[in-house]
Coordinates of N, CA and C and ligand atoms in Angstrom, one line a residue:
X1 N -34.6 -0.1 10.0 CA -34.5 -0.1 11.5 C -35.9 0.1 12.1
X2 N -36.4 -1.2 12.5 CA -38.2 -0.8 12.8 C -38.4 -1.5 14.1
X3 N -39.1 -1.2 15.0 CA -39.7 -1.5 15.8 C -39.3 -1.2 17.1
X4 N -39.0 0.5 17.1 CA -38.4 0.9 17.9 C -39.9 1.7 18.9
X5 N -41.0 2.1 18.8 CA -42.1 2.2 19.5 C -42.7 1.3 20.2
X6 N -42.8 0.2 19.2 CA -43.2 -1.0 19.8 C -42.6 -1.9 20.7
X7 N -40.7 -1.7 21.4 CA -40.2 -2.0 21.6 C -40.3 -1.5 23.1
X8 N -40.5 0.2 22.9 CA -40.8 1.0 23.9 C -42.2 0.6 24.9
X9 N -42.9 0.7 23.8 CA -44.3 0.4 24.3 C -44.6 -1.0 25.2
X10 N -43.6 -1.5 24.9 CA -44.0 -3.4 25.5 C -43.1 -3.3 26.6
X11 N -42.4 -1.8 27.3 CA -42.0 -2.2 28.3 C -42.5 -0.5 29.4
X12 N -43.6 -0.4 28.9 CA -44.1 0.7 29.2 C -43.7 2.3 29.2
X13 N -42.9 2.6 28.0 CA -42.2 3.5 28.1 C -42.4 4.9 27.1
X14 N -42.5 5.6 27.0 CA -42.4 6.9 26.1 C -41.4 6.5 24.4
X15 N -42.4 6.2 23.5 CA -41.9 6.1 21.9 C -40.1 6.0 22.0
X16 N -40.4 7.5 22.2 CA -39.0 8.3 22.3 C -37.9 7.7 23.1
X17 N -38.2 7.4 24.0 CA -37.1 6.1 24.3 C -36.7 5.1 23.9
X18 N -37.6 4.2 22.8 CA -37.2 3.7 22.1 C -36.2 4.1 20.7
X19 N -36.9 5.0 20.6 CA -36.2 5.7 19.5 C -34.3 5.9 20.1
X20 N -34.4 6.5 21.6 CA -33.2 6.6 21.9 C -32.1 5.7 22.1
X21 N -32.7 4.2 22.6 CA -32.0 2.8 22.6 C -32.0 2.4 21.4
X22 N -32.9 2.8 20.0 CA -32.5 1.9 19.0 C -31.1 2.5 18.3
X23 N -30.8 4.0 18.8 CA -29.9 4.6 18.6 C -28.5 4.5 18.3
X24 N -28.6 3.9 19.9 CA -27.6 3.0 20.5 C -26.9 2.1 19.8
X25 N -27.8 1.3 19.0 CA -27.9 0.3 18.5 C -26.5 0.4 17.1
X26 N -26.7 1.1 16.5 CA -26.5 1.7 15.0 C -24.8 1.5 15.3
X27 N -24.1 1.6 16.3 CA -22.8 1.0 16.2 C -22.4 -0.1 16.5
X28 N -23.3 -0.8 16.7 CA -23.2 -2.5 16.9 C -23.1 -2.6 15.7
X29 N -24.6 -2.4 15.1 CA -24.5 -3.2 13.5 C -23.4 -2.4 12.5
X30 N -23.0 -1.4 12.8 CA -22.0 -1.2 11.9 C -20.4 -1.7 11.7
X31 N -20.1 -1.9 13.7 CA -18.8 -3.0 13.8 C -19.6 -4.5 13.1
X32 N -20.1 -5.1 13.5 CA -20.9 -6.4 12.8 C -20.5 -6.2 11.4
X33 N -21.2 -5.3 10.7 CA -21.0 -5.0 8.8 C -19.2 -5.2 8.8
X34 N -18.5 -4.2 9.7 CA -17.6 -4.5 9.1 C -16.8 -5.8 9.0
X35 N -17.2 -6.2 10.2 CA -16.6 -7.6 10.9 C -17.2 -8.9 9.7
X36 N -18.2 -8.5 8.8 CA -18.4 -9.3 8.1 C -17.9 -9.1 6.5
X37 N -17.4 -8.2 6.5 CA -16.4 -7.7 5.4 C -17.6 -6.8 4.7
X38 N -18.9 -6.7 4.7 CA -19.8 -5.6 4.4 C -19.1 -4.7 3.9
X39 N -18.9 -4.0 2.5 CA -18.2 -3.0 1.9 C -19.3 -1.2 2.5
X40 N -20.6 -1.7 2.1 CA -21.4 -0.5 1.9 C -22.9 -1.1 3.0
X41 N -23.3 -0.2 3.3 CA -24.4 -0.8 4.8 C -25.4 1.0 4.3
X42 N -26.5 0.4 4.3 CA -27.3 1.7 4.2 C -28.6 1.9 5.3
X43 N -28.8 2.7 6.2 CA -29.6 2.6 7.1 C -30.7 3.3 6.7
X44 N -32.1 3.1 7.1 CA -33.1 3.9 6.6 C -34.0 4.0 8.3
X45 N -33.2 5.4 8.6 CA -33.3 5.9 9.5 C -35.0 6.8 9.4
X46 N -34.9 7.6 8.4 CA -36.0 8.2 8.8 C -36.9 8.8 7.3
X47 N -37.8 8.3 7.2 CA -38.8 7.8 5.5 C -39.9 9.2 5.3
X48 N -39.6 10.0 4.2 CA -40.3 10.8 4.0 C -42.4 10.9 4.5
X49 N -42.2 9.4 4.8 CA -43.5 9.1 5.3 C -43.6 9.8 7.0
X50 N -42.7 9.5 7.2 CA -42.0 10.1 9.1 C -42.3 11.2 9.2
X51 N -42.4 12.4 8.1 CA -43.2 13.8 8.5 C -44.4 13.5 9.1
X52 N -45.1 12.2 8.6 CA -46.7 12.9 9.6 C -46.9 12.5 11.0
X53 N -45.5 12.0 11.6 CA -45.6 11.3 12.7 C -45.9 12.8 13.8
X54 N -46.0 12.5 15.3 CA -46.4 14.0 15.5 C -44.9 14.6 16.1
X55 N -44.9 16.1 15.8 CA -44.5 17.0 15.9 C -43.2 16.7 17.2
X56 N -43.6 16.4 18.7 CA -42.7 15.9 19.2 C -41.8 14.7 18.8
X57 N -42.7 14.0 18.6 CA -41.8 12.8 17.9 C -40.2 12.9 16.9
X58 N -40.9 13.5 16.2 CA -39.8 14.1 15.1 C -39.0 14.9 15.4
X59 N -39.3 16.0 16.4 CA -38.3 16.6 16.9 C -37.3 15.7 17.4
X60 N -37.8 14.9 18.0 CA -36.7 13.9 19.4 C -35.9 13.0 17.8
X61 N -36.1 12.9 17.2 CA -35.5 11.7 16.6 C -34.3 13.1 15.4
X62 N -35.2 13.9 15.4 CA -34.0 14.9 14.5 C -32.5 14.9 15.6
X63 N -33.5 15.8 17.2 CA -32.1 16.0 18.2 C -31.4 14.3 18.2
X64 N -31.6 13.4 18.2 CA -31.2 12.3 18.5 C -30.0 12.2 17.4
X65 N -30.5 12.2 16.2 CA -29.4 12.7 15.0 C -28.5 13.1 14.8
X66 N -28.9 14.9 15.6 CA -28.2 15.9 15.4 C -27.1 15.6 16.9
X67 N -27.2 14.4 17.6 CA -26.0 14.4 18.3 C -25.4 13.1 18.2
X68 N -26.1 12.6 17.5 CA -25.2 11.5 17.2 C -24.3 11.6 15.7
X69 N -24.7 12.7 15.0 CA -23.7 13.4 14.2 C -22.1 14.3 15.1
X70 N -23.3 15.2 15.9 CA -21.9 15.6 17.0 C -21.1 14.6 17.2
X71 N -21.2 13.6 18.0 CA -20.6 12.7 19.0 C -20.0 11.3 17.9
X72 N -20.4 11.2 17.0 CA -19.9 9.9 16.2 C -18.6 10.3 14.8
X73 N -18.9 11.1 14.1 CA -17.8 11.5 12.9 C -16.8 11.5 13.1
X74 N -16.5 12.1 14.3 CA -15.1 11.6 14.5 C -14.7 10.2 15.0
X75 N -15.3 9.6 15.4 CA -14.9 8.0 15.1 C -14.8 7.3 14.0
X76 N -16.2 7.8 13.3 CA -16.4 7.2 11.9 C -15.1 7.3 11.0
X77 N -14.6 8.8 11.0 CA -13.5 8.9 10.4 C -12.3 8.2 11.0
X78 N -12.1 8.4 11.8 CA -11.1 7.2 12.5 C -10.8 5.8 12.2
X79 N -12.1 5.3 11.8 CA -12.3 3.8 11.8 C -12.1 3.9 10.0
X80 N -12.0 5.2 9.7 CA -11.9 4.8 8.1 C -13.2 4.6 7.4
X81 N -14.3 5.1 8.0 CA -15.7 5.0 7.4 C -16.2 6.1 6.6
X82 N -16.9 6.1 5.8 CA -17.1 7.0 4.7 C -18.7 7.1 4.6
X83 N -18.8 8.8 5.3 CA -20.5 9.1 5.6 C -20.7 9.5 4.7
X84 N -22.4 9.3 4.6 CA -23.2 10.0 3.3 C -24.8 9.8 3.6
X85 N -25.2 10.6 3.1 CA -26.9 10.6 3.1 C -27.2 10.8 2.1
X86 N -28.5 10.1 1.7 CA -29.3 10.2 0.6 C -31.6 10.9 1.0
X87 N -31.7 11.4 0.3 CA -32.8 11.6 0.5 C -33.0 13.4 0.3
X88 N -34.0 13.5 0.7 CA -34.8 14.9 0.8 C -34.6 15.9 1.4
X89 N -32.8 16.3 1.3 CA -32.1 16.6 2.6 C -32.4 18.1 3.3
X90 N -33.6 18.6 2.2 CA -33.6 20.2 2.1 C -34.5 20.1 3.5
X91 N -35.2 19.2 3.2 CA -36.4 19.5 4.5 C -36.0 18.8 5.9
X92 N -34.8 18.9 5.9 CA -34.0 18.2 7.6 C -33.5 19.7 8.1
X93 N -33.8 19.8 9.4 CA -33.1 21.2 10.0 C -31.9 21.2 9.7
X94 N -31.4 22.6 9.7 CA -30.7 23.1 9.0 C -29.2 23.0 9.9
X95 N -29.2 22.8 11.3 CA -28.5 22.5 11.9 C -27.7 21.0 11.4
X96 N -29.2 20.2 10.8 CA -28.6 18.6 10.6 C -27.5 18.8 9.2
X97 N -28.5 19.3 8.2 CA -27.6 19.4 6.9 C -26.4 20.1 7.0
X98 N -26.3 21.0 7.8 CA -24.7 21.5 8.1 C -23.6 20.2 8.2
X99 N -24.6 19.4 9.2 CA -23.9 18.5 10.0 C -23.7 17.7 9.0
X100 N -24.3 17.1 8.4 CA -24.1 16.0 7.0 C -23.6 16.3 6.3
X101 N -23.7 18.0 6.1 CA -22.5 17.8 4.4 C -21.0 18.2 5.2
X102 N -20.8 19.0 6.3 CA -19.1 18.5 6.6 C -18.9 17.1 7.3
X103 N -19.9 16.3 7.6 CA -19.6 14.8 7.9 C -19.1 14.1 6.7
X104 N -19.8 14.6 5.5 CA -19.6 13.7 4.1 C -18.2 13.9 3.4
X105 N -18.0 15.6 3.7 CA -16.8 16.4 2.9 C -15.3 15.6 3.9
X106 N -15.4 15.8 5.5 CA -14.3 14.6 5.5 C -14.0 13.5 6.0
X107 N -14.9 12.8 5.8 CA -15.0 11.5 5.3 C -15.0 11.3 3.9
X108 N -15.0 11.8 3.0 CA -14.8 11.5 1.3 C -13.8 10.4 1.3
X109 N -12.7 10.4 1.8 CA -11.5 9.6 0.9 C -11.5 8.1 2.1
X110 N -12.2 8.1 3.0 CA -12.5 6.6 3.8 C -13.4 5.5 2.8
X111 N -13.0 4.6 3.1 CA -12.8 3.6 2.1 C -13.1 1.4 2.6
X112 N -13.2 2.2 4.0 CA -13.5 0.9 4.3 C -14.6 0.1 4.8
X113 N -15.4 1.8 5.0 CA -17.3 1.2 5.0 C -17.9 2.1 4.4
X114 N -18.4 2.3 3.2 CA -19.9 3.2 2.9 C -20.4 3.2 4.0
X115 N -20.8 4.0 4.9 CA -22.5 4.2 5.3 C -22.8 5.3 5.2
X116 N -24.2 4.6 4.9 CA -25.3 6.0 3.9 C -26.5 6.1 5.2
X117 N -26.7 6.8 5.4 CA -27.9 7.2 6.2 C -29.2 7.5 4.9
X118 N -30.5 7.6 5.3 CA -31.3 7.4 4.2 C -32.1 8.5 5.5
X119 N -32.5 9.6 5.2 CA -33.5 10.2 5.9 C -34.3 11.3 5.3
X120 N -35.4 11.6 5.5 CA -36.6 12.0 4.6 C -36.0 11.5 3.3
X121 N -36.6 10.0 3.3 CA -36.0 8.8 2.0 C -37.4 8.8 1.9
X122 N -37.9 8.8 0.5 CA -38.3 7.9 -0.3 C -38.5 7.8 -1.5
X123 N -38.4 6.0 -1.8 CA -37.8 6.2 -3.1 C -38.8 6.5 -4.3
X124 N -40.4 6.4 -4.3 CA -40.9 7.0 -5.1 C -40.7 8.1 -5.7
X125 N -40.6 9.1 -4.7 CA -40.3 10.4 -5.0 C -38.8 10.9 -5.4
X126 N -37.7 9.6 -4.9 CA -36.3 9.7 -5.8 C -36.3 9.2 -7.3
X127 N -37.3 8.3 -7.4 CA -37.0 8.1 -8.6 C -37.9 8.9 -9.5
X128 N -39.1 10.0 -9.4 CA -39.5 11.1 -9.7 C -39.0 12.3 -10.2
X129 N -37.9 11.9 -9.0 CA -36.8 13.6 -9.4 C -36.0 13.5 -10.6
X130 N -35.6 11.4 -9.9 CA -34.7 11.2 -11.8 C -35.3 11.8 -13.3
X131 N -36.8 11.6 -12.9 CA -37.8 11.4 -14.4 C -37.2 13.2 -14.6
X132 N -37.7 14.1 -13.5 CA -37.5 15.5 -13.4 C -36.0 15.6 -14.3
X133 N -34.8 15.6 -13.8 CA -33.7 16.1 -13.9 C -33.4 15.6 -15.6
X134 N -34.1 14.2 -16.0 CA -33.6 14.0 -16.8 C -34.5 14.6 -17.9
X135 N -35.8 14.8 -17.8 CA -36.5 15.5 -18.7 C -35.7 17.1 -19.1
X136 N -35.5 17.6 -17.8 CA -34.8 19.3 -17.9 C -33.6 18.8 -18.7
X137 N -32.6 17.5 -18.2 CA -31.2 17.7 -19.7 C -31.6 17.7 -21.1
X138 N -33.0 17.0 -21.1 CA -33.5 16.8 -22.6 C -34.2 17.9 -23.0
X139 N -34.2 18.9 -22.1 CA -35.3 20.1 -22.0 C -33.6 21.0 -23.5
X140 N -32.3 21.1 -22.5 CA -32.3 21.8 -22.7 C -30.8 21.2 -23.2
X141 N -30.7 20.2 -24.4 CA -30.3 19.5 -25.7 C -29.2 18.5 -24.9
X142 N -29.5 18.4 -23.3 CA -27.6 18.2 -22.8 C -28.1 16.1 -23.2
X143 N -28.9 15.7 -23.3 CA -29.6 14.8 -23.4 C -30.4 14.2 -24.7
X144 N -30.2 13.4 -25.6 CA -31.3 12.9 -26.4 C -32.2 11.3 -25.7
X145 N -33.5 12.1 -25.9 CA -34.9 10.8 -25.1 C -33.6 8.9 -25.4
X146 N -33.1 8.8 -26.8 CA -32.9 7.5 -27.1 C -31.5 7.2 -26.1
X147 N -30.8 8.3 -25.7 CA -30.2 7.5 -24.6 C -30.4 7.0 -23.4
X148 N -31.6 7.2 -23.0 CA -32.1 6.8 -21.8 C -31.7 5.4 -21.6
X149 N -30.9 5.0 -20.8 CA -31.2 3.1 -20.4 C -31.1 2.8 -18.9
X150 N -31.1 1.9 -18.3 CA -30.9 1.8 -17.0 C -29.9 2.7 -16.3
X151 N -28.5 2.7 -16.9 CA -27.5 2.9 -16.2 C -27.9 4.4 -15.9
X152 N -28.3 5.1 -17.3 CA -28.7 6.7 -17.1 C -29.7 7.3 -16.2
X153 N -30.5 6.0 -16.2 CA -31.9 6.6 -14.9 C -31.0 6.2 -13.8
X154 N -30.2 5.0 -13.1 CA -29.6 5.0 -12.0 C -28.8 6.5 -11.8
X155 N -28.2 6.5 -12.8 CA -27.2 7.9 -12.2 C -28.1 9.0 -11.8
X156 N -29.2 9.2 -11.9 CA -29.9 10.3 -11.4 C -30.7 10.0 -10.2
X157 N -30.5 9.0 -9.5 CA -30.9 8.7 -8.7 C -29.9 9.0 -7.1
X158 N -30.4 10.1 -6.4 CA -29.4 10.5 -5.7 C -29.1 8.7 -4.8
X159 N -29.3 7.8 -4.7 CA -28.5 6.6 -3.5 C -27.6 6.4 -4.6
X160 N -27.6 6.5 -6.0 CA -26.6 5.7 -6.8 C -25.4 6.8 -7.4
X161 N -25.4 7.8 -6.9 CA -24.4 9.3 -7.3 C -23.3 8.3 -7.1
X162 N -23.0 8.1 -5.9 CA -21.6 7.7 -5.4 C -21.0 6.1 -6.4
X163 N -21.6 6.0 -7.1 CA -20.8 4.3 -8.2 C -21.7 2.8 -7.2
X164 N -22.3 3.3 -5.8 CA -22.5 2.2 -5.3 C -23.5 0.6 -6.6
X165 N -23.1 -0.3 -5.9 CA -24.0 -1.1 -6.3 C -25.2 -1.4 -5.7
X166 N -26.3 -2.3 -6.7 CA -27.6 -2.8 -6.1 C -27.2 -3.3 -4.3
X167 N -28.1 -2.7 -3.4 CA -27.7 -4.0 -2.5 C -28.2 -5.2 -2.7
X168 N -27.0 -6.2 -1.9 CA -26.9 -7.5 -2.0 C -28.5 -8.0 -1.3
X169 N -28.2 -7.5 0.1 CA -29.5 -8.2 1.0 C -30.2 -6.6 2.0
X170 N -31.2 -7.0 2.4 CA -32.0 -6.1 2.7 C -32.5 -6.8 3.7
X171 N -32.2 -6.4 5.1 CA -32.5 -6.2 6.4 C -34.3 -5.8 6.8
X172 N -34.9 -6.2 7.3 CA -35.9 -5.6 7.8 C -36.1 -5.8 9.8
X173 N -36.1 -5.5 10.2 CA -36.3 -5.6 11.9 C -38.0 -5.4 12.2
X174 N -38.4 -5.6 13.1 CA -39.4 -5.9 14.3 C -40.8 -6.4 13.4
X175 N -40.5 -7.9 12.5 CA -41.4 -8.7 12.1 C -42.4 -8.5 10.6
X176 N -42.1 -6.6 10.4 CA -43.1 -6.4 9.2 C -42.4 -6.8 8.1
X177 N -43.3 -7.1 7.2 CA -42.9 -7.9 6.2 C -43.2 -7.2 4.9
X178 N -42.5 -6.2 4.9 CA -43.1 -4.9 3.7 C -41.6 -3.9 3.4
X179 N -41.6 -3.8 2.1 CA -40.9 -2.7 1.9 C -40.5 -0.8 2.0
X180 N -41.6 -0.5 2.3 CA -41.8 0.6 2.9 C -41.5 2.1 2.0
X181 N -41.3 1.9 0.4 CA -40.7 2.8 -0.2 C -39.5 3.2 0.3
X182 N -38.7 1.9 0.1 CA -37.1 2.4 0.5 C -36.5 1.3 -1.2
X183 N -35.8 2.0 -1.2 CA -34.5 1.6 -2.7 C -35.6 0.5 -3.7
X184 N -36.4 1.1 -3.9 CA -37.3 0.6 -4.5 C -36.9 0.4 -6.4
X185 N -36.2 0.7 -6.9 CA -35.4 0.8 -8.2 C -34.5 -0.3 -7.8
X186 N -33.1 -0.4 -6.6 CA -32.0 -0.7 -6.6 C -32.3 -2.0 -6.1
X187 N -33.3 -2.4 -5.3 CA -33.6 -3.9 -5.2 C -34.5 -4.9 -5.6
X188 N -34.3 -4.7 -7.4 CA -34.9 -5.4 -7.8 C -34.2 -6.6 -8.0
X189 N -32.9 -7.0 -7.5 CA -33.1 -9.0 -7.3 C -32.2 -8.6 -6.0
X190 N -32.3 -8.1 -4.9 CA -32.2 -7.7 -3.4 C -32.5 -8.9 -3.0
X191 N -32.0 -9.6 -2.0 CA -32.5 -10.7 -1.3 C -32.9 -9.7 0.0
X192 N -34.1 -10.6 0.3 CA -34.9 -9.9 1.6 C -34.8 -10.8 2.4
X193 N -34.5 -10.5 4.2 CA -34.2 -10.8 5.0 C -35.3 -10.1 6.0
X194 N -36.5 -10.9 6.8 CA -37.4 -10.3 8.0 C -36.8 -10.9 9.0
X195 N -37.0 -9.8 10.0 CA -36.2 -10.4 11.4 C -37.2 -10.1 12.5
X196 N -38.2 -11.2 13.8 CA -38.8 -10.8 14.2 C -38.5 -9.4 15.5
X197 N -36.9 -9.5 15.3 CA -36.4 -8.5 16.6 C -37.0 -7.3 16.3
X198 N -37.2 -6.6 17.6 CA -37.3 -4.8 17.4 C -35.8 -4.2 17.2
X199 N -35.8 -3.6 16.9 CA -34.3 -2.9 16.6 C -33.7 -2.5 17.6
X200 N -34.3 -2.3 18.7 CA -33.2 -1.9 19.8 C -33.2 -3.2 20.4
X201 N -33.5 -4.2 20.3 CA -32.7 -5.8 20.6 C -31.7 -6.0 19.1
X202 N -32.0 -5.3 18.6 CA -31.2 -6.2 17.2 C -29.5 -6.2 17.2
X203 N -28.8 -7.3 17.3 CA -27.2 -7.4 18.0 C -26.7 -7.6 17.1
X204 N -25.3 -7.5 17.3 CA -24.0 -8.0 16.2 C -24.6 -9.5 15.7
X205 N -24.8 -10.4 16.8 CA -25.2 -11.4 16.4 C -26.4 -11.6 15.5
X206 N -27.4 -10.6 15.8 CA -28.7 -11.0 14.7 C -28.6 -10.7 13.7
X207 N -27.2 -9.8 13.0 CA -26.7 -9.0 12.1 C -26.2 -10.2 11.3
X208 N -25.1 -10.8 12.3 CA -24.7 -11.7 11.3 C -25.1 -13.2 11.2
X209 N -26.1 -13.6 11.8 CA -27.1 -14.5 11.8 C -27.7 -14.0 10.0
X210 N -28.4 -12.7 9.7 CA -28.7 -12.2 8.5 C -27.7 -12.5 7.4
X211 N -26.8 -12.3 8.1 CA -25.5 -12.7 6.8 C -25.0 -14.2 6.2
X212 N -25.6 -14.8 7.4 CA -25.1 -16.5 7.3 C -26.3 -16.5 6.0
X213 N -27.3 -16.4 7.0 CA -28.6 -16.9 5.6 C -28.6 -16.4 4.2
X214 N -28.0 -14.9 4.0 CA -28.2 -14.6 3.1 C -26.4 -15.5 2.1
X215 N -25.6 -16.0 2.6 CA -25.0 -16.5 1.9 C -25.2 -18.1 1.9
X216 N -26.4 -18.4 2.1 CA -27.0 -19.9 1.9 C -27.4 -19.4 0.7
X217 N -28.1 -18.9 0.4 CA -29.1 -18.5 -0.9 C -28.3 -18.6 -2.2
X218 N -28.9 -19.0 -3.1 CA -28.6 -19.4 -4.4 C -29.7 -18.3 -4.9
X219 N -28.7 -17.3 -5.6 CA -29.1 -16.0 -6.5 C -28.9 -16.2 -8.2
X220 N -30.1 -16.6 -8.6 CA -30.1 -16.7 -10.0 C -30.2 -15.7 -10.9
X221 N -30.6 -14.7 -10.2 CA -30.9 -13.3 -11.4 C -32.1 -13.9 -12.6
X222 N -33.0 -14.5 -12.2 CA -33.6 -15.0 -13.6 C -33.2 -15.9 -14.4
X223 N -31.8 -16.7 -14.4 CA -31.5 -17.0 -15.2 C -31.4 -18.5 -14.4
X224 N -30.9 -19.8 -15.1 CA -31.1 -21.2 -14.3 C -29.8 -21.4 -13.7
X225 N -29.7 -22.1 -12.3 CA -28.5 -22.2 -11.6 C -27.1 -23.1 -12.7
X226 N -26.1 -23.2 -12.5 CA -25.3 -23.8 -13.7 C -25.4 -24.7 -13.8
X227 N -25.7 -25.4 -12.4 CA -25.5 -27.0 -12.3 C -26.4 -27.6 -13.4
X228 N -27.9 -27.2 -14.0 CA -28.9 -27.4 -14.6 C -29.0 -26.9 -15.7
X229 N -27.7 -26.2 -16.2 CA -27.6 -25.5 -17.4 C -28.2 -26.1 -18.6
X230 N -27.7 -27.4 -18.4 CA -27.7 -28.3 -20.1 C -29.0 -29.0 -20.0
Ligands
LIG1 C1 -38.1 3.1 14.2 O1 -39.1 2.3 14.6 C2 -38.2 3.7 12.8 C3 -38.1 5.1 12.7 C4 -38.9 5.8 12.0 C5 -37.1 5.9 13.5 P1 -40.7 2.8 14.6 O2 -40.7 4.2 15.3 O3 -41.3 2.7 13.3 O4 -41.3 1.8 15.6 P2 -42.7 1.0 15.5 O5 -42.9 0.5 14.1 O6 -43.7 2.1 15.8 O7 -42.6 0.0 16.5
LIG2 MG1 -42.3 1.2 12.3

């Protein structure tokens, strides 16, 4: 979800208000996901890189959280949506992590959208913790080094706790053309999608505009499409 300063800024306004309209935004594209049958939708709200932004800034975007946690779970759960966060949750106020883990605890048994919020995310440092956690089982016999394979490093990876799969396609908003240390493990055959909108223009429509294209695409995984098999 990017290009929420720049969004602000091009209409002369305070960061933070952009941040507050792109806010907004976050239940558009979630009715859209579902409206498109979207099982699981992961937002990457706010990137362990976002600490060095300044000090007001981050404030306004934690309060912005911390009431759109207030004001939304009980919808979410209503609609049957199933919350969860992934990321570095120790270092979010402590008001937020309250708020996240009884958001997650009841919402557990909703089943008709994953969404994951991704905040102090990144995935260099998730997939570091994996190398951590899994060294300490081998530390201490619960692990031998020759079982290691993919599936064993995913499970330690806090986005993949829950059984989710790879995502399919990968969203980017307000024209950058970069991955930004987000699911950097889980999208390795990800189809990527840049969209020149700033995120607080970004609509149901531009959502599923993303969707049309990404089911034009012919996904080979490496291997040759069938028609060309022989
Ligand atoms: C929103 O957009 C992403 C967040 C970190 C909340 P930005 O704040 O990165 O907006 P730009 O990139 O400065 O326009
Ligand atoms: Mg940005």
């Amino acid at each position: 979800m990017d290009g929420n300063g720049r969004w602000a800024q091009e209409k002369s306004k305070p960061r933070v208000f952009g941040h507050q309209e792109g806010g907004k935004k976050v239940s558009d594209v979630i009715e859209a996901a579902i409206e498109s049958g979207v099982k699981a939708l992961t937002l990457y709200a706010f990137s362990e890189e976002n600490w060095g932004r300044p000090q007001h800034e981050v404030n306004a975007l934690f309060q912005l959280l911390t009431s759109y946690l207030e004001r939304e779970v009980l919808k979410l759960n209503r609609e049957n949506i199933r919350f969860r966060a992934i990321g570095n949750l120790k270092r979010l106020p402590e008001r937020c992590q309250n708020l996240i883990a009884k958001a997650e605890q009841e919402t557990l048994q909703n089943d008709r959208l994953i969404l994951t919020l991704a905040l102090s995310y990144g995935s260099r440092s998730e997939i570091v913790e994996s190398c951590r956690s899994i060294g300490f089982k081998i530390k201490s016999g619960l692990l031998d080094p020759s079982e290691i394979n993919h599936d064993v490093f995913a499970q330690h990876l806090y986005a993949n706790n829950d059984g989710l799969a790879d995502p399919d396609l990968l969203i980017r908003t307000s024209g950058e053309q970069r991955i930004s240390n987000f699911l950097l493990w889980q999208i390795a055959y990800t189809e990527l999608y840049f969209s020149p909108v700033f995120w607080p223009d970004f609509s149901k429509e531009h959502f599923k505009e993303a969707i049309r294209d990404y089911q034009n695409r012919q996904r080979r995984y490496g291997k040759v499409s069938e028609s060309i098999s022989t």
